[in-house]
Structures are given as C-alpha cells and as structure tokens.
CSV table of C-alpha atoms and ligand atoms in Angstrom, one decimal:
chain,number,residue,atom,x,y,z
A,1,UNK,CA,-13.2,26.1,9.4
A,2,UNK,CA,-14.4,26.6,5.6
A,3,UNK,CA,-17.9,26.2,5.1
A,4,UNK,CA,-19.2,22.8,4.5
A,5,UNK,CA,-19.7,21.7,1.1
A,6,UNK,CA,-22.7,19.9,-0.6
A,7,UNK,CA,-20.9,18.0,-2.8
A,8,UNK,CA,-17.3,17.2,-3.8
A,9,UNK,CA,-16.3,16.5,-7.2
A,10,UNK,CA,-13.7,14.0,-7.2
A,11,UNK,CA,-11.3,13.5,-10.4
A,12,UNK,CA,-9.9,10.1,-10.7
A,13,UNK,CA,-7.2,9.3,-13.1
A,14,UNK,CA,-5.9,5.5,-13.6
A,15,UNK,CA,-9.1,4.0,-13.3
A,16,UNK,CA,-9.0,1.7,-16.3
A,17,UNK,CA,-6.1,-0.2,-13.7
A,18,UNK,CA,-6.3,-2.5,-11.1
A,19,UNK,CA,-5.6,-0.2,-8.1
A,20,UNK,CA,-8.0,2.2,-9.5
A,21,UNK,CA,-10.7,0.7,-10.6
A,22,UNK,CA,-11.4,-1.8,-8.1
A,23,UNK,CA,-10.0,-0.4,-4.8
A,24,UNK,CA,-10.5,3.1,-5.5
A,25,UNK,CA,-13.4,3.4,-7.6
A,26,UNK,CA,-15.2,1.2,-7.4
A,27,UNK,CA,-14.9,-0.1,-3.8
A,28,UNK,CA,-14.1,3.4,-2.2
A,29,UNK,CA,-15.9,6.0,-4.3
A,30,UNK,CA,-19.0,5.0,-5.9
A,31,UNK,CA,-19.8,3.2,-2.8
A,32,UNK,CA,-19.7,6.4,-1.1
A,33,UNK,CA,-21.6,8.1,-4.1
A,34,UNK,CA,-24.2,5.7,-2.8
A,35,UNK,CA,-23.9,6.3,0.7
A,36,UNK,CA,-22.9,10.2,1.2
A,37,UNK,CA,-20.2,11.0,2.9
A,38,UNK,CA,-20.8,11.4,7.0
A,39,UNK,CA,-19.3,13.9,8.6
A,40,UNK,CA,-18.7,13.8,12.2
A,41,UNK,CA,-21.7,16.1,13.1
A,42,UNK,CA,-23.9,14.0,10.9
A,43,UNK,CA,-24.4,16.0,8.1
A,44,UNK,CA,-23.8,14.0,4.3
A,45,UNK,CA,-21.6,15.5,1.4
A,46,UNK,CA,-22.6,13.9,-2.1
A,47,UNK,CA,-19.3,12.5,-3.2
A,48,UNK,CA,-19.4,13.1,-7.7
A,49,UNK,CA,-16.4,11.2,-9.1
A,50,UNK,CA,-15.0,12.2,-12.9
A,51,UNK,CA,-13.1,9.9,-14.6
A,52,UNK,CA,-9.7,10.9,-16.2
A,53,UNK,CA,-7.7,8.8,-18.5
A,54,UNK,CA,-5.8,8.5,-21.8
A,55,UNK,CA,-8.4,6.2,-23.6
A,56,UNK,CA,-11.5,7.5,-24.4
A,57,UNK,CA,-13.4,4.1,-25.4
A,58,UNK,CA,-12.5,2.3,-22.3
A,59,UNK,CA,-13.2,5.7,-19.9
A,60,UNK,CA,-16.7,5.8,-21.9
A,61,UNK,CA,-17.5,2.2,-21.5
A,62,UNK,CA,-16.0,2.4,-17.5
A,63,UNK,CA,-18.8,5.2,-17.1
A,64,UNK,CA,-21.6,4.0,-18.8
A,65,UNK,CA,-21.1,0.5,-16.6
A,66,UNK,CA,-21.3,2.5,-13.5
A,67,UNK,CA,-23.4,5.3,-14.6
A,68,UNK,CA,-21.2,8.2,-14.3
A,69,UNK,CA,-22.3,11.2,-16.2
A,70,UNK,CA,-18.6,13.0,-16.2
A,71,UNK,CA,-15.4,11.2,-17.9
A,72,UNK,CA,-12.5,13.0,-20.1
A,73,UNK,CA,-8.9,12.7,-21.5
A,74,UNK,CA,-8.5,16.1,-21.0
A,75,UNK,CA,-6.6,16.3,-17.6
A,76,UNK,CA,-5.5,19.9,-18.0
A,77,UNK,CA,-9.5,21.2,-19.0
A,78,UNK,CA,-10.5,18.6,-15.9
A,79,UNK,CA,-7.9,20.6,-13.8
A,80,UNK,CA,-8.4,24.4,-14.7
A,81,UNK,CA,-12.6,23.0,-13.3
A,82,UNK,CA,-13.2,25.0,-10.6
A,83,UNK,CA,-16.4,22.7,-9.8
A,84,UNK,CA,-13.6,19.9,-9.3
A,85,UNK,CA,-12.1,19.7,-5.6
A,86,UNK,CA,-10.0,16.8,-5.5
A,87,UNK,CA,-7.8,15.2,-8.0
A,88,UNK,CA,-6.8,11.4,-7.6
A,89,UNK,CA,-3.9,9.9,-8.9
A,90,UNK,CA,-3.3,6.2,-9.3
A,91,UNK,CA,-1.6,6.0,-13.0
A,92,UNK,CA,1.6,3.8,-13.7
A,93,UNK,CA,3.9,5.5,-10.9
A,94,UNK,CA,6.3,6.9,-13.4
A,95,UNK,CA,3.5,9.2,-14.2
A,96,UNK,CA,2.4,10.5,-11.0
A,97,UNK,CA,5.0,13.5,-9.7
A,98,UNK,CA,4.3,15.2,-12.9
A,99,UNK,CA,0.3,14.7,-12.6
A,100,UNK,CA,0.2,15.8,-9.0
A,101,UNK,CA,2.8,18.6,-9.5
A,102,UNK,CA,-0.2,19.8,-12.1
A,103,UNK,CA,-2.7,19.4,-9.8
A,104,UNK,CA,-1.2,21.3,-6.4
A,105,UNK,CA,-0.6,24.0,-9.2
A,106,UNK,CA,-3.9,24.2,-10.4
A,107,UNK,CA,-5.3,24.5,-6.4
A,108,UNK,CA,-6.7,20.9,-6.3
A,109,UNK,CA,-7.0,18.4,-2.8
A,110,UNK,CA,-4.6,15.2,-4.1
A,111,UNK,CA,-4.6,11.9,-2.8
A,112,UNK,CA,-2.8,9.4,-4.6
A,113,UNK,CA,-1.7,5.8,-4.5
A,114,UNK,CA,2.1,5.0,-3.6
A,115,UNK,CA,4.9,5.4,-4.4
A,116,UNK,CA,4.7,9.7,-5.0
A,117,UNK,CA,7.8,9.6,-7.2
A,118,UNK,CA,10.3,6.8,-8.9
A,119,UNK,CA,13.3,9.2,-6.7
A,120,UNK,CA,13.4,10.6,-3.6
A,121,UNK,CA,14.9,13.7,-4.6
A,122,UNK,CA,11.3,14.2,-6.7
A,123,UNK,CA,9.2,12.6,-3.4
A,124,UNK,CA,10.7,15.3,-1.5
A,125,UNK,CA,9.9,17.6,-3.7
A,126,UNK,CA,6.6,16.8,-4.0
A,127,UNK,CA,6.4,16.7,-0.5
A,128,UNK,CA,8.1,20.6,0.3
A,129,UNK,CA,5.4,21.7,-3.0
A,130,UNK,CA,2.4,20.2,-0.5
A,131,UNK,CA,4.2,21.8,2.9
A,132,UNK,CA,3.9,24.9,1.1
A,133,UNK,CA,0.3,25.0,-0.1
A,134,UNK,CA,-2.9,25.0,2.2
A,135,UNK,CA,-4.3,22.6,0.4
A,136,UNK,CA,-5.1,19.0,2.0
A,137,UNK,CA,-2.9,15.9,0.4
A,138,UNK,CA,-2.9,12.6,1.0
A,139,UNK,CA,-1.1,9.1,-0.2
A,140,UNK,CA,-2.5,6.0,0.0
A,141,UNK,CA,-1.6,3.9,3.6
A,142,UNK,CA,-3.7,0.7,2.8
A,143,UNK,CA,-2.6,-1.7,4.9
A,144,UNK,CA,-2.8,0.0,8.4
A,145,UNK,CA,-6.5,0.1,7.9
A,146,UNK,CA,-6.5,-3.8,6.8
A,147,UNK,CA,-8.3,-5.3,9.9
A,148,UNK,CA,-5.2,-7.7,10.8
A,149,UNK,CA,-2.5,-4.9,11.2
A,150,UNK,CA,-5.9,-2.8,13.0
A,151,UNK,CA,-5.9,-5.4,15.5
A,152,UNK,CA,-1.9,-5.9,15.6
A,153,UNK,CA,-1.7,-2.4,16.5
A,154,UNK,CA,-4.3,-1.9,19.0
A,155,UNK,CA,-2.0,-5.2,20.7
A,156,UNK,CA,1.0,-2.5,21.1
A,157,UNK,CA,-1.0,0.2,22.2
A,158,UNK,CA,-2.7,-2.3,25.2
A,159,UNK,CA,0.8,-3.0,26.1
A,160,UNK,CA,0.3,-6.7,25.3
A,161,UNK,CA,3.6,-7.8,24.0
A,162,UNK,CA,5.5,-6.2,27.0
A,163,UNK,CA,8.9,-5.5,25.2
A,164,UNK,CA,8.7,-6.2,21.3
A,165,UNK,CA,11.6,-8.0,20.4
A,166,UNK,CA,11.1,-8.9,16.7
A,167,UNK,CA,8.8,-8.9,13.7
A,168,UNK,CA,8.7,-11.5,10.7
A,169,UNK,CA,6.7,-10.7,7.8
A,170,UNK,CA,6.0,-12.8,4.8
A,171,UNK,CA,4.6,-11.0,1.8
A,172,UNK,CA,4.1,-13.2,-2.1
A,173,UNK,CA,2.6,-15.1,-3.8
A,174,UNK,CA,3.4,-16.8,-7.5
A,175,UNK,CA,2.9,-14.6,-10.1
A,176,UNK,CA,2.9,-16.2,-13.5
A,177,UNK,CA,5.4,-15.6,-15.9
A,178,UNK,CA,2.6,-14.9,-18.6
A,179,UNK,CA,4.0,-17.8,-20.7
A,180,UNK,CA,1.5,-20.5,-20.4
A,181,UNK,CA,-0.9,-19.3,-18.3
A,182,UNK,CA,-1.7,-15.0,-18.4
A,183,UNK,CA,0.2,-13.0,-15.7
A,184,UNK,CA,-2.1,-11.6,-12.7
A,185,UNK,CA,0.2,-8.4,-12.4
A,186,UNK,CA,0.6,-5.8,-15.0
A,187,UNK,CA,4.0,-6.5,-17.1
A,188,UNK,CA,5.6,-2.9,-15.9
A,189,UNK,CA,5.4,-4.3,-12.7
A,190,UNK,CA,8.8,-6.4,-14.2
A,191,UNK,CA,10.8,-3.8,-16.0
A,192,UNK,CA,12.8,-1.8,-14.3
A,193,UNK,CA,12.8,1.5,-16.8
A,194,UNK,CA,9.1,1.4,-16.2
A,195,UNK,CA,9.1,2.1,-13.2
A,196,UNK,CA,8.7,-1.1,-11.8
A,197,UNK,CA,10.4,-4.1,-8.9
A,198,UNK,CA,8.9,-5.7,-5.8
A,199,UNK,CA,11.2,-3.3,-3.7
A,200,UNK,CA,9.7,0.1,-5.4
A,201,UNK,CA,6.4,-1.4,-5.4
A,202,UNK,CA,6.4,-2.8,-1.3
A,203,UNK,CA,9.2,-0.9,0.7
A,204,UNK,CA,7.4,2.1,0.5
A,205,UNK,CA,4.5,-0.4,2.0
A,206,UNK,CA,6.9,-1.7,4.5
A,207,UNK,CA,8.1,1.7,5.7
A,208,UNK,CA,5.0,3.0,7.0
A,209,UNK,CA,3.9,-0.3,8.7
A,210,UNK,CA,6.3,-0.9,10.3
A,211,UNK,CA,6.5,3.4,11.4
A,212,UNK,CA,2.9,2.5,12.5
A,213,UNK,CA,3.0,-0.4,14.2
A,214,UNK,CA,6.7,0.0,15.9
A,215,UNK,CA,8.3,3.1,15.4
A,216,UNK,CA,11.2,4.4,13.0
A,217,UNK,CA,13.4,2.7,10.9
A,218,UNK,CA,16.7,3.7,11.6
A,219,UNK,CA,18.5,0.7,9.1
A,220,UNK,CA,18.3,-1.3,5.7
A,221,UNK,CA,19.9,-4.0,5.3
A,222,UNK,CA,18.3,-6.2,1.9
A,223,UNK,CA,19.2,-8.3,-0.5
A,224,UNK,CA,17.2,-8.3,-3.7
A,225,UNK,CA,16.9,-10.5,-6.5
A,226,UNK,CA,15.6,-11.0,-10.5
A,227,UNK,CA,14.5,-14.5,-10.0
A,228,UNK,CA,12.6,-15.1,-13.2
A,229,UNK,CA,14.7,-13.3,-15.6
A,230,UNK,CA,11.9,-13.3,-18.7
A,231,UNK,CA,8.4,-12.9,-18.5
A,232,UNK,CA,5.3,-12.5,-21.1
A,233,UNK,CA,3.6,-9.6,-21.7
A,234,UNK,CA,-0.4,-8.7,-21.9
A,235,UNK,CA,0.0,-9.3,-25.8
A,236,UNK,CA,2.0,-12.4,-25.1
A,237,UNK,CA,5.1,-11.2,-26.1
A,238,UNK,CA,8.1,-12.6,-24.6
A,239,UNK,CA,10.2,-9.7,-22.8
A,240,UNK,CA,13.1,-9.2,-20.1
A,241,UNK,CA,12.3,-9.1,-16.5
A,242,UNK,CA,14.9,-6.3,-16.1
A,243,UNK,CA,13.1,-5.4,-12.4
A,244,UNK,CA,13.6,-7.2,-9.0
A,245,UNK,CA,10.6,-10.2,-8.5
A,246,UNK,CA,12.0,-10.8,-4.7
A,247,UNK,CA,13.8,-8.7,-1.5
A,248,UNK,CA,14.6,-9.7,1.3
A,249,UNK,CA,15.0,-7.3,3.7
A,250,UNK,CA,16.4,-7.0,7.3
A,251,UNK,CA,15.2,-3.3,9.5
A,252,UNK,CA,16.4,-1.7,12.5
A,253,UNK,CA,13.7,-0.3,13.8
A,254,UNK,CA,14.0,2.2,17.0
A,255,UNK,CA,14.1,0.7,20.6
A,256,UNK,CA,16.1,-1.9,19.6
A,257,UNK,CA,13.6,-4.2,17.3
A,258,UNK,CA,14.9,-6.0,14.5
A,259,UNK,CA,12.2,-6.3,11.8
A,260,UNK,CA,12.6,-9.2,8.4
A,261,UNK,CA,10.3,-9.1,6.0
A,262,UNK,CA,10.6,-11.0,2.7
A,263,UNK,CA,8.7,-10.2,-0.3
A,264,UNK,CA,8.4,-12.0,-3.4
A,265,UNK,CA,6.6,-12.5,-6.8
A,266,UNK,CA,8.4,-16.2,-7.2
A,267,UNK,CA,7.1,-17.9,-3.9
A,268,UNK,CA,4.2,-20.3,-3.3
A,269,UNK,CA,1.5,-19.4,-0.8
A,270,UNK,CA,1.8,-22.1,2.6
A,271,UNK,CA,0.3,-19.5,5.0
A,272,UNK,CA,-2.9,-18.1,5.7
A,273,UNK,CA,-3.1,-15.2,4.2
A,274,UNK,CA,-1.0,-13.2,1.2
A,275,UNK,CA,0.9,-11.5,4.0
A,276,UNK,CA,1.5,-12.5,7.6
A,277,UNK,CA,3.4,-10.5,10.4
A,278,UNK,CA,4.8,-12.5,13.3
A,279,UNK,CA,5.4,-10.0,16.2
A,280,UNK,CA,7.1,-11.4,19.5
A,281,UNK,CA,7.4,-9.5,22.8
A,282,UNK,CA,8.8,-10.7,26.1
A,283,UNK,CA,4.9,-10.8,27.3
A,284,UNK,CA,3.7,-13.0,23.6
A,285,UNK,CA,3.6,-12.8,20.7
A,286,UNK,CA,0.8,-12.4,17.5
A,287,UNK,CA,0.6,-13.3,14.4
A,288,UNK,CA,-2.1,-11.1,11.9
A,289,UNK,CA,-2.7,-11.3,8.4
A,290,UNK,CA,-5.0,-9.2,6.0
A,291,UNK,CA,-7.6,-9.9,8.5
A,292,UNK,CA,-7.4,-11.6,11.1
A,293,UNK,CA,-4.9,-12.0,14.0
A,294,UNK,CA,-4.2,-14.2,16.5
A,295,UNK,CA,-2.5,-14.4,20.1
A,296,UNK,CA,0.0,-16.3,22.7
A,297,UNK,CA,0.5,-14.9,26.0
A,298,UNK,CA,3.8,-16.0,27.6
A,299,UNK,CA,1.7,-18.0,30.5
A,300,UNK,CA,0.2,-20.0,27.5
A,301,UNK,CA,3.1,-20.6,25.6
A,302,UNK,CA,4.3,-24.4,25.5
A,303,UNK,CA,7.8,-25.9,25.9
A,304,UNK,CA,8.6,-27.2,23.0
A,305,UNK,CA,12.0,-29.6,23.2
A,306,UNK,CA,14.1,-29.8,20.0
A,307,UNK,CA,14.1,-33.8,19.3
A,308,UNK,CA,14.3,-34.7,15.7
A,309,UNK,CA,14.1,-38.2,16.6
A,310,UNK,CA,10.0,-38.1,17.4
A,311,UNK,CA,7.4,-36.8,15.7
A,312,UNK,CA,6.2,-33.2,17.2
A,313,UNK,CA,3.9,-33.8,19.8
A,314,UNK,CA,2.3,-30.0,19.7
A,315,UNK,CA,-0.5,-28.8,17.7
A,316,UNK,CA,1.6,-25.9,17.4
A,317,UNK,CA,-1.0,-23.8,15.5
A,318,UNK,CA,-4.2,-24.3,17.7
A,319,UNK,CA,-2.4,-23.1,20.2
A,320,UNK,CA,-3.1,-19.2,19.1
A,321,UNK,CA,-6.0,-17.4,20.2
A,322,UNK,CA,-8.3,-15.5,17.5
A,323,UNK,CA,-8.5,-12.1,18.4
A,324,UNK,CA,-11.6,-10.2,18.0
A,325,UNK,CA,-12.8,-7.7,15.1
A,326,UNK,CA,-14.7,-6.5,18.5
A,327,UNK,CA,-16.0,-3.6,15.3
A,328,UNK,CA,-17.0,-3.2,12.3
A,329,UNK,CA,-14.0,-3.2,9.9
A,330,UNK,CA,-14.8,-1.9,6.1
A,331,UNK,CA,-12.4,-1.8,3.4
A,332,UNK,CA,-9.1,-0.4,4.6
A,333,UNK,CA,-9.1,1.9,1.1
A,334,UNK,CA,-12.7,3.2,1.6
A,335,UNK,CA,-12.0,4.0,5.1
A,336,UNK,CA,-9.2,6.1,4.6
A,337,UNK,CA,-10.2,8.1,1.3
A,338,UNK,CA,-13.5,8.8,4.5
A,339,UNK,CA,-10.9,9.9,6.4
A,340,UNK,CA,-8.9,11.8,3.7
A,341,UNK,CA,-12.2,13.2,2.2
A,342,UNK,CA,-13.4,14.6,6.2
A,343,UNK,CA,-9.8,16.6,6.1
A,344,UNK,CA,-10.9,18.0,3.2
A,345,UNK,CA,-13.9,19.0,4.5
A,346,UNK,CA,-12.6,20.4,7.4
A,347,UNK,CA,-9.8,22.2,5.7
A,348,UNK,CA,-7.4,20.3,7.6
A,349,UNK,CA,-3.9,18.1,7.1
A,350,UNK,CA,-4.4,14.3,6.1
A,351,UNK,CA,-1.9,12.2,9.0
A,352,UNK,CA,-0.6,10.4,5.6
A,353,UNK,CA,0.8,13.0,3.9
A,354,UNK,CA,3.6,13.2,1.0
A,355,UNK,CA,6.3,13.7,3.9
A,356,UNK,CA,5.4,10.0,5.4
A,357,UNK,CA,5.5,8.5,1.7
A,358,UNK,CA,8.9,9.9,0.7
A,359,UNK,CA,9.9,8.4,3.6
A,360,UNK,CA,8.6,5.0,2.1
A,361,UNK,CA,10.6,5.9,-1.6
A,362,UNK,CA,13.7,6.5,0.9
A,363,UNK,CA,13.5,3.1,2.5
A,364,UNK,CA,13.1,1.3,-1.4
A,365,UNK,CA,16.0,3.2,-2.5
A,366,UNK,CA,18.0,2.3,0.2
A,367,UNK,CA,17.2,-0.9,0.3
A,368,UNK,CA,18.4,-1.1,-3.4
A,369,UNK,CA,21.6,0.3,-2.8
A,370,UNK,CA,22.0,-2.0,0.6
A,371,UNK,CA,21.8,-5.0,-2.1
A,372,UNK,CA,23.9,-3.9,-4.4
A,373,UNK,CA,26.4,-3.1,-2.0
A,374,UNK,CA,26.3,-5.5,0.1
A,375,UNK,CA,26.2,-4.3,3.2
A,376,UNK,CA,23.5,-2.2,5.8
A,377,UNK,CA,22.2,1.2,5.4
A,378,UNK,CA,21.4,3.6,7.7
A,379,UNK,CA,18.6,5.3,7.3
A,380,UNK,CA,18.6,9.0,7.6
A,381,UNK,CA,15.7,11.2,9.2
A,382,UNK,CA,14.4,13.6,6.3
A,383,UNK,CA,13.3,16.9,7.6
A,384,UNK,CA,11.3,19.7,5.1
B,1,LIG,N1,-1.8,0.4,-2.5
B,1,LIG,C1,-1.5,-0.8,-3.0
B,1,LIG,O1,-1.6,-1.8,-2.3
B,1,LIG,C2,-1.1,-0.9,-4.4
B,1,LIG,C3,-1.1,-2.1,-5.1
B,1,LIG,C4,-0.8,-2.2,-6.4
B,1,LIG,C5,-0.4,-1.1,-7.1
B,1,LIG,N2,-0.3,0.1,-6.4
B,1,LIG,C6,0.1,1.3,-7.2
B,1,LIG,O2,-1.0,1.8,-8.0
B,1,LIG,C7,-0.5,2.3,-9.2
B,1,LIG,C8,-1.2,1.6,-10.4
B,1,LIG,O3,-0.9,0.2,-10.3
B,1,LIG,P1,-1.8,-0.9,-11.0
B,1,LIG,O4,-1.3,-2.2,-10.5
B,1,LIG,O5,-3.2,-0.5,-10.8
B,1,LIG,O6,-1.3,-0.7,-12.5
B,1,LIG,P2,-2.2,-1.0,-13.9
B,1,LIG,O7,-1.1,-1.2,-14.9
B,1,LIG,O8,-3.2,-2.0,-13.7
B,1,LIG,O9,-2.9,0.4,-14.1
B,1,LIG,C9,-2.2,1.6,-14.5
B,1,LIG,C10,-3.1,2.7,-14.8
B,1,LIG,O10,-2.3,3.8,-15.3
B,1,LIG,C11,-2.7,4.1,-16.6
B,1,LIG,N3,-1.5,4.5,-17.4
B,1,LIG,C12,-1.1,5.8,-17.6
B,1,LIG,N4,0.0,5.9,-18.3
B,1,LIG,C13,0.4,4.6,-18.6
B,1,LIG,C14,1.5,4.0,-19.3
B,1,LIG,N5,2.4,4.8,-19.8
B,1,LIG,N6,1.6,2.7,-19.3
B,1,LIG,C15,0.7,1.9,-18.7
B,1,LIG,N7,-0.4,2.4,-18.0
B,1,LIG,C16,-0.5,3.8,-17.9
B,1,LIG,C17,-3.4,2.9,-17.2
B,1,LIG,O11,-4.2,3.3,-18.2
B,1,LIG,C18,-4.1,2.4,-15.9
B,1,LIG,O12,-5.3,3.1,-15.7
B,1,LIG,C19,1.0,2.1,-9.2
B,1,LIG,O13,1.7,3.3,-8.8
B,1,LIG,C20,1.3,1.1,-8.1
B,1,LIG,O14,2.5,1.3,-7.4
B,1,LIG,C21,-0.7,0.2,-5.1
C-alpha cells in the first residue's frame, strides 16, 4: 500500500455547472476541505480542490466566494502539476472522453460524472485506457447512495421480497420550455448534436440501478419521444428541441424480472418524490423514492375487489410501512467521492469504474435503436 498522503489536490473542471458546482463542489468537496478526509484507521487527509474552467471571470468570482486560493483555464499546465492527484471531470458530456483521455495520460486519479463518452465504442475505450493504467478511476453512481434506493437494496439483500417479480419506476418532472417562464435544465440538455436527450442523460442512470439493486440487464425494449419540439434558450432565443424529452423503457433483467421505468421532462409531478421505484416480490412489495421507502408484507396486504360501481373503500396508501434510515445517510455524491477518494488513498480500484458506466452508454444506445426500430434489444455482455 502507497504511503498515506497529507493532502490531496483535487482538480475540478465544470464547476461553473449545475452538477459541478453544487453536488460536487460545493456539497462533496469543500465540505470535506472542512472536515478532512477519514480514513479507515482514523487518520485525516486535507482534501485542496483547484478549479478548472474555460471562463476566467466566473472561475475567479466561483473561488473568491468559497475562498479557494488555486483556479485556472489552463487544463493542460493544471495536468502536467505533479502536486495535483486527482482530476474531476463534469463538463458538458461531449467534452469529457477527450479531458479524461488527457488526464489518464498525464498520470492523474479521474472520477467523473456520467455518461464517460456520447458512444460506446469511445466508453470502451476509455474504459480498456483505465484497465490498462494503475491508476484509480471512478464515475459518478449517485443514486445507489440516495438513502431510498440504500434502503431498497438492503430489502433484497434481507431476502424480504421473496422472489422479485417486477419493478416500476417513475422518473420527471416538467421542465419548462424557456418561453414564458426560464428553463430549470441547461438548453443542451434538448439538442441532440450537443450531446444531449433524456435517454443519454438517464439510461446510463437506469443501468447501474437497476445492476445494483437486481442484477443484469439482459434486454431493451423503449420507445422514446421529442414531445416539445421547440424550446428557449438561456438567452431566450427560440431553438429546436432536436433531442428526446421522454423514454419509456421496458428491461429484462436476469432471473426473470421485468423492469419499466419511464422517464420524462414533459410530465407533471403526482408522486412523492422526483423518482419512485415500485418493487414487488412474491413475499411484498416497496416502494422508495430519493429518500425514503416504504413497505407491504404479503400477510399485510388487503384484498382489494375491482367494483367501479363504489367508491374505493381502502386507504390504499397508509397502508405502507416507513422503513427506517436506522443510520446516518449523507449526501449520496459526498459519500461516494469519500469512498472514491479512500481508493485513492489506498491505491486501490473504485467498484464504479469506467467498465460499469460503458455499460450504462450501452443500455442508452440500445435503447435508442430499440425505438427506432421498433422492436426489443438484447443486450450484449461487454468484456475488456
Ligand atoms: N449524476 C447526475 O445525477 C447528473 C445530473 C445532471 C447532469 N449530469 C451530468 O453532468 C454533466 C454536466 O451537466 P450539468 O447539468 O451540470 O450541465 P451545465 O450546462 O450546467 O454545466 C456544464 C459545465 O460544462 C462546462 N462546459 C464546457 N464546455 C462547454 C460547452 N461547449 N458548452 C456548455 N458548457 C460547457 C460549463 O462551463 C459548465 O461548467 C453532464 O455530463 C451530465 O450528463 C449528471
């Protein structure tokens, strides 16, 4: 095992974004600049972020607001550092296989948001360029550290569902069009070229929940959609949604579980949370959210009797059980850069590596071609 450092220099490009700045900067690393990094015998690292980015005003202003003393637009200068250990990546996706092809080069850790590369042919890539270095690599699995899909999991793994049958997920919300009111998601998010759609953006999501949760995805079938065909831009400017805003997608999953999850930009929220997964087992079923999660045992279930002609008797939703946090669950992106930053540490691989998130580029590229085809994919094992 290397020799444990005192501090780690961490350089962070796409922090002037959403994903970056809020999840990964400021939630994730300069609350552990605060803290230190713990280590599993106790000892603390000092965790020194550097922030990299194409505009110099806003990088300057972004550092001066959080007092950080290092920030550049120089990403080849930032890389050739050898006081730098780990470069971060979470820049418009179209830019992020040729920024973390740099960055293995130059001898840098990388962890990175999703999806690695707009192809698979490039995600594989990547991930055979990160098999082949000793260095420690890691993409951004968010949501199987959210507390909901925490507790969700642990309900498998306690044998609780007895045999899984099915799983029902509901992902959207309305995102403005930008006309009237602003948009809440970036505009590339709605133009194809750019890199953007909702299947890109939350297959590669889908893929390793429901690997995590389940087990493989052996099949695709989806049908996705461009249901607001024009949108307006951060200037205001009207423009052509040339990207899928909804999918709706249909998974084999192994063992025999059928998976549906629907995802969409033009849907109104009458759930609990932004996402809900409904999971149904011969033993009961559980339905978890961001955060919380709740339970039916088979011997609680009622009996309800299809009769159109009364109103429902059942209270159907009180009768769930809450389950416990029973811990104390942090942010799911603090928690694993933690994790991703200990395997660093320890010289060691990250268990979401670039392997896992070609995987999730596969299942969005599939699940393209399954619409435009009409018809189900099968999805085939990749192997370095
Ligand atoms: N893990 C998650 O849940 C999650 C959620 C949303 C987005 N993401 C991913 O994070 C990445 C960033 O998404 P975001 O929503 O923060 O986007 P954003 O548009 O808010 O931020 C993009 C960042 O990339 C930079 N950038 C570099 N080149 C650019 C270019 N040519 N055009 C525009 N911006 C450019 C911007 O300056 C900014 O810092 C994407 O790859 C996206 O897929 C992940």
């Amino acid at each position: 095992m290397p020799d444990t450092p005192k501090t780690l220099r961490i350089a962070m490009n796409g922090v002037t974004g959403r994903m970056g700045y809020r999840q990964h900067l400021v939630r994730s690393i300069l609350a552990l600049r605060d803290e230190g990094l713990t280590l599993a015998d106790g000892s603390i690292v000092q965790i020194e972020p550097v922030l990299l980015g194409r505009n110099a005003e806003k990088l300057s202003q972004l550092a001066a607001r959080h007092n950080v003393p290092d920030w550049s637009t120089d990403i080849d200068a930032v890389l050739a550092d050898d006081t730098v250990d780990v470069y971060f990546d979470a820049q418009v996706t179209s830019r992020r296989a040729p920024a973390v092809r740099a960055a293995i080069a130059a001898g840098k850790h990388v962890y990175m948001e999703k999806p690695t590369a707009e192809t698979l042919e490039e995600a594989i890539a990547l991930a055979h360029l990160g098999a082949k270095s000793d260095l420690t690599i890691g993409v951004v699995h968010d949501k199987l550290y959210l507390p909901g899909l925490v507790k969700l999991r642990r309900l498998v793994d306690e044998g609780f569902f007895g045999r899984i049958l099915s799983l029902r997920g509901e992902f959207g919300y309305w995102v403005f069009d930008g006309e009237h009111q602003t948009a809440q998601r970036p505009s590339w998010n709605y133009r194809s070229e750019d890199g953007g759609g909702i299947t890109v953006d939350m297959f590669c999501h889908w893929n390793y929940v429901l690997e995590g949760i389940l087990g493989r995805v052996e099949s695709v079938t989806a049908r996705t959609t461009t249901h607001l065909p024009e949108r307006w831009d951060e200037t205001g400017a009207r423009y052509d949604a040339t990207a899928d805003d909804a999918a709706y997608g249909i998974f084999d999953i192994e063992g025999g579980i059928i998976a549906q999850i629907n995802s969409s930009w033009t849907v109104r929220v009458h759930r609990d949370e932004l996402v809900e997964f409904q999971v149904d087992g011969t033993h009961g079923s559980a339905v978890a959210g961001l955060r919380n999660c709740v339970i039916q045992p088979a011997s609680a279930s009622p009996k309800p009797v299809w009769n159109p002609d009364l109103p429902s008797g059942e209270p159907f939703r009180e009768q769930w059980i809450p389950v416990p946090d029973n811990d104390d669950l942090e942010n799911g992106f603090k928690l694993q850069w933690v994790e991703f930053l200990r395997d660093v540490v320890a010289g060691r691989p990250h268990r979401f590596d670039l392997l896992s998130a070609a995987r999730g580029v596969q299942l969005a590229e599939l699940g393209l071609r399954s619409s435009d085809e009409g018809r189900r994919l099968p999805v085939p094992e990749i192997s370095l």
